[in-house]
């Protein structure tokens, strides 16, 4: 079973999960030059955005926080669409492959619509193959870089109806 709750990015559980996320990214990128950037808490509260903590079970079957992700407003795109960015999508290894990532991404998309988003964008790194596959299968398409994130190699967008 999976559920989520809104959290401030400064909450203890959110900080712990973000720490795990940044450690995983650093390891995936070989540790050289990766610069973790903890999110500005003001960007992840309605109506500017939302941050979710994924609730499920730990390895012992006990209730636990097992992942996180958020969206934040980026204002208006060149095409005049209200744009939100997906950030910090992370699941602990023991719950990967269970559909939680897809469910979390769908929930962030739903909440984005509720906040007035007309487009979602995100960046990722090509070494994170599973993430790229998830985004493409969820309807995100490759786009030119919309930011200058030095750790990103791939940028995606999805128009919301």
CSV table of C-alpha atoms in Angstrom, one decimal:
chain,number,residue,atom,x,y,z
A,1,UNK,CA,0.0,0.0,0.0
A,2,UNK,CA,1.2,3.5,-0.8
A,3,UNK,CA,0.0,6.9,0.2
A,4,UNK,CA,1.5,10.4,0.6
A,5,UNK,CA,1.2,13.4,2.7
A,6,UNK,CA,2.1,17.0,2.1
A,7,UNK,CA,5.2,18.1,4.0
A,8,UNK,CA,7.4,21.1,4.2
A,9,UNK,CA,10.9,20.5,2.8
A,10,UNK,CA,12.3,21.4,6.2
A,11,UNK,CA,10.4,18.6,8.0
A,12,UNK,CA,12.7,16.0,9.5
A,13,UNK,CA,11.3,13.2,7.3
A,14,UNK,CA,11.6,15.3,4.2
A,15,UNK,CA,15.2,16.3,5.0
A,16,UNK,CA,16.1,12.7,5.7
A,17,UNK,CA,14.7,11.6,2.3
A,18,UNK,CA,16.3,14.5,0.5
A,19,UNK,CA,19.6,13.6,2.0
A,20,UNK,CA,19.2,10.0,0.8
A,21,UNK,CA,18.2,11.3,-2.7
A,22,UNK,CA,21.3,13.6,-2.9
A,23,UNK,CA,23.6,10.8,-1.7
A,24,UNK,CA,22.1,8.4,-4.4
A,25,UNK,CA,22.7,11.1,-7.1
A,26,UNK,CA,26.2,11.7,-6.0
A,27,UNK,CA,27.0,8.0,-6.2
A,28,UNK,CA,25.3,7.7,-9.6
A,29,UNK,CA,27.3,10.6,-10.9
A,30,UNK,CA,30.6,9.3,-9.5
A,31,UNK,CA,30.7,11.9,-6.7
A,32,UNK,CA,32.7,14.3,-8.8
A,33,UNK,CA,31.3,17.8,-9.0
A,34,UNK,CA,27.8,16.9,-8.0
A,35,UNK,CA,26.3,19.8,-6.0
A,36,UNK,CA,23.2,19.0,-3.9
A,37,UNK,CA,20.7,21.8,-3.8
A,38,UNK,CA,18.2,21.6,-1.0
A,39,UNK,CA,14.9,23.1,-2.1
A,40,UNK,CA,13.7,26.5,-1.0
A,41,UNK,CA,10.8,25.7,1.3
A,42,UNK,CA,8.7,28.6,0.0
A,43,UNK,CA,8.7,27.1,-3.5
A,44,UNK,CA,6.9,23.9,-2.3
A,45,UNK,CA,3.8,25.2,-0.6
A,46,UNK,CA,0.5,26.0,-2.3
A,47,UNK,CA,-0.1,27.9,-4.4
A,48,UNK,CA,3.6,28.0,-5.5
A,49,UNK,CA,4.0,24.2,-5.4
A,50,UNK,CA,3.7,21.1,-3.2
A,51,UNK,CA,6.1,18.6,-1.7
A,52,UNK,CA,4.9,15.1,-0.9
A,53,UNK,CA,6.4,12.3,1.3
A,54,UNK,CA,5.6,8.8,0.2
A,55,UNK,CA,4.3,6.5,2.9
A,56,UNK,CA,4.5,2.7,2.8
A,57,UNK,CA,6.6,0.1,4.7
A,58,UNK,CA,10.2,-0.4,5.6
A,59,UNK,CA,12.1,-3.7,5.0
A,60,UNK,CA,10.6,-5.1,8.2
A,61,UNK,CA,7.0,-4.3,7.1
A,62,UNK,CA,6.6,-1.4,9.5
A,63,UNK,CA,5.0,1.9,8.4
A,64,UNK,CA,7.7,4.2,7.0
A,65,UNK,CA,8.4,7.2,4.8
A,66,UNK,CA,10.0,5.7,1.7
A,67,UNK,CA,10.2,8.5,-0.9
A,68,UNK,CA,9.4,12.0,-1.9
A,69,UNK,CA,8.9,14.4,-4.7
A,70,UNK,CA,7.5,17.9,-5.4
A,71,UNK,CA,6.4,20.4,-8.0
A,72,UNK,CA,7.1,24.1,-8.0
A,73,UNK,CA,5.9,27.0,-10.2
A,74,UNK,CA,8.3,28.4,-12.8
A,75,UNK,CA,5.9,31.1,-13.9
A,76,UNK,CA,4.9,31.3,-17.6
A,77,UNK,CA,6.7,29.6,-20.5
A,78,UNK,CA,7.6,31.3,-23.7
A,79,UNK,CA,4.4,29.8,-25.1
A,80,UNK,CA,2.3,31.4,-22.4
A,81,UNK,CA,1.6,28.3,-20.4
A,82,UNK,CA,1.7,28.2,-16.6
A,83,UNK,CA,4.7,26.0,-16.0
A,84,UNK,CA,5.5,23.8,-13.0
A,85,UNK,CA,8.7,21.8,-12.5
A,86,UNK,CA,8.9,18.2,-11.1
A,87,UNK,CA,11.7,18.1,-8.5
A,88,UNK,CA,13.4,15.6,-6.2
A,89,UNK,CA,11.4,12.5,-7.2
A,90,UNK,CA,13.0,9.7,-5.1
A,91,UNK,CA,12.1,6.3,-3.8
A,92,UNK,CA,14.2,4.1,-1.5
A,93,UNK,CA,15.6,1.1,-3.3
A,94,UNK,CA,13.4,-1.5,-1.6
A,95,UNK,CA,10.2,0.0,-3.0
A,96,UNK,CA,11.4,0.6,-6.6
A,97,UNK,CA,9.6,-1.4,-9.3
A,98,UNK,CA,6.4,-1.5,-7.3
A,99,UNK,CA,4.6,1.3,-9.3
A,100,UNK,CA,5.1,3.9,-6.5
A,101,UNK,CA,7.1,6.2,-8.8
A,102,UNK,CA,4.4,6.2,-11.4
A,103,UNK,CA,1.7,6.8,-8.8
A,104,UNK,CA,3.7,9.7,-7.2
A,105,UNK,CA,4.3,11.3,-10.6
A,106,UNK,CA,0.5,11.0,-11.4
A,107,UNK,CA,-0.3,12.6,-8.0
A,108,UNK,CA,2.1,15.4,-8.6
A,109,UNK,CA,0.5,16.0,-12.0
A,110,UNK,CA,-3.0,16.0,-10.5
A,111,UNK,CA,-1.9,18.5,-7.8
A,112,UNK,CA,-0.2,20.6,-10.5
A,113,UNK,CA,-3.5,20.8,-12.4
A,114,UNK,CA,-5.2,21.8,-9.2
A,115,UNK,CA,-2.7,24.6,-8.8
A,116,UNK,CA,-3.3,25.8,-12.4
A,117,UNK,CA,-0.4,24.2,-14.2
A,118,UNK,CA,-0.7,23.9,-17.9
A,119,UNK,CA,2.7,22.3,-18.4
A,120,UNK,CA,5.1,20.2,-16.4
A,121,UNK,CA,8.8,20.2,-17.0
A,122,UNK,CA,11.7,18.3,-15.4
A,123,UNK,CA,15.4,17.7,-15.9
A,124,UNK,CA,17.3,14.5,-15.3
A,125,UNK,CA,20.6,12.9,-16.1
A,126,UNK,CA,21.0,10.1,-18.7
A,127,UNK,CA,22.7,7.9,-16.1
A,128,UNK,CA,19.3,7.6,-14.4
A,129,UNK,CA,17.8,5.3,-17.0
A,130,UNK,CA,14.9,4.1,-15.0
A,131,UNK,CA,13.8,7.7,-14.3
A,132,UNK,CA,14.0,8.7,-18.0
A,133,UNK,CA,11.9,5.6,-18.9
A,134,UNK,CA,9.3,6.5,-16.3
A,135,UNK,CA,9.0,10.1,-17.6
A,136,UNK,CA,8.8,9.0,-21.2
A,137,UNK,CA,6.2,6.4,-20.4
A,138,UNK,CA,4.1,9.0,-18.5
A,139,UNK,CA,3.9,11.2,-21.6
A,140,UNK,CA,6.9,13.5,-21.1
A,141,UNK,CA,8.7,14.4,-24.3
A,142,UNK,CA,12.3,15.6,-24.7
A,143,UNK,CA,12.7,19.4,-25.0
A,144,UNK,CA,15.6,21.8,-25.3
A,145,UNK,CA,17.2,22.8,-22.0
A,146,UNK,CA,15.0,25.2,-20.0
A,147,UNK,CA,17.5,25.7,-17.2
A,148,UNK,CA,21.2,25.6,-16.6
A,149,UNK,CA,21.4,22.7,-14.2
A,150,UNK,CA,25.0,21.5,-14.5
A,151,UNK,CA,23.9,17.9,-13.4
A,152,UNK,CA,21.2,17.6,-16.1
A,153,UNK,CA,21.7,16.0,-19.5
A,154,UNK,CA,18.0,15.5,-20.5
A,155,UNK,CA,15.0,17.9,-20.2
A,156,UNK,CA,11.4,16.8,-20.6
A,157,UNK,CA,8.0,18.5,-20.8
A,158,UNK,CA,4.3,17.4,-20.7
A,159,UNK,CA,1.4,19.6,-21.6
A,160,UNK,CA,-1.6,19.2,-19.3
A,161,UNK,CA,-5.1,19.5,-20.7
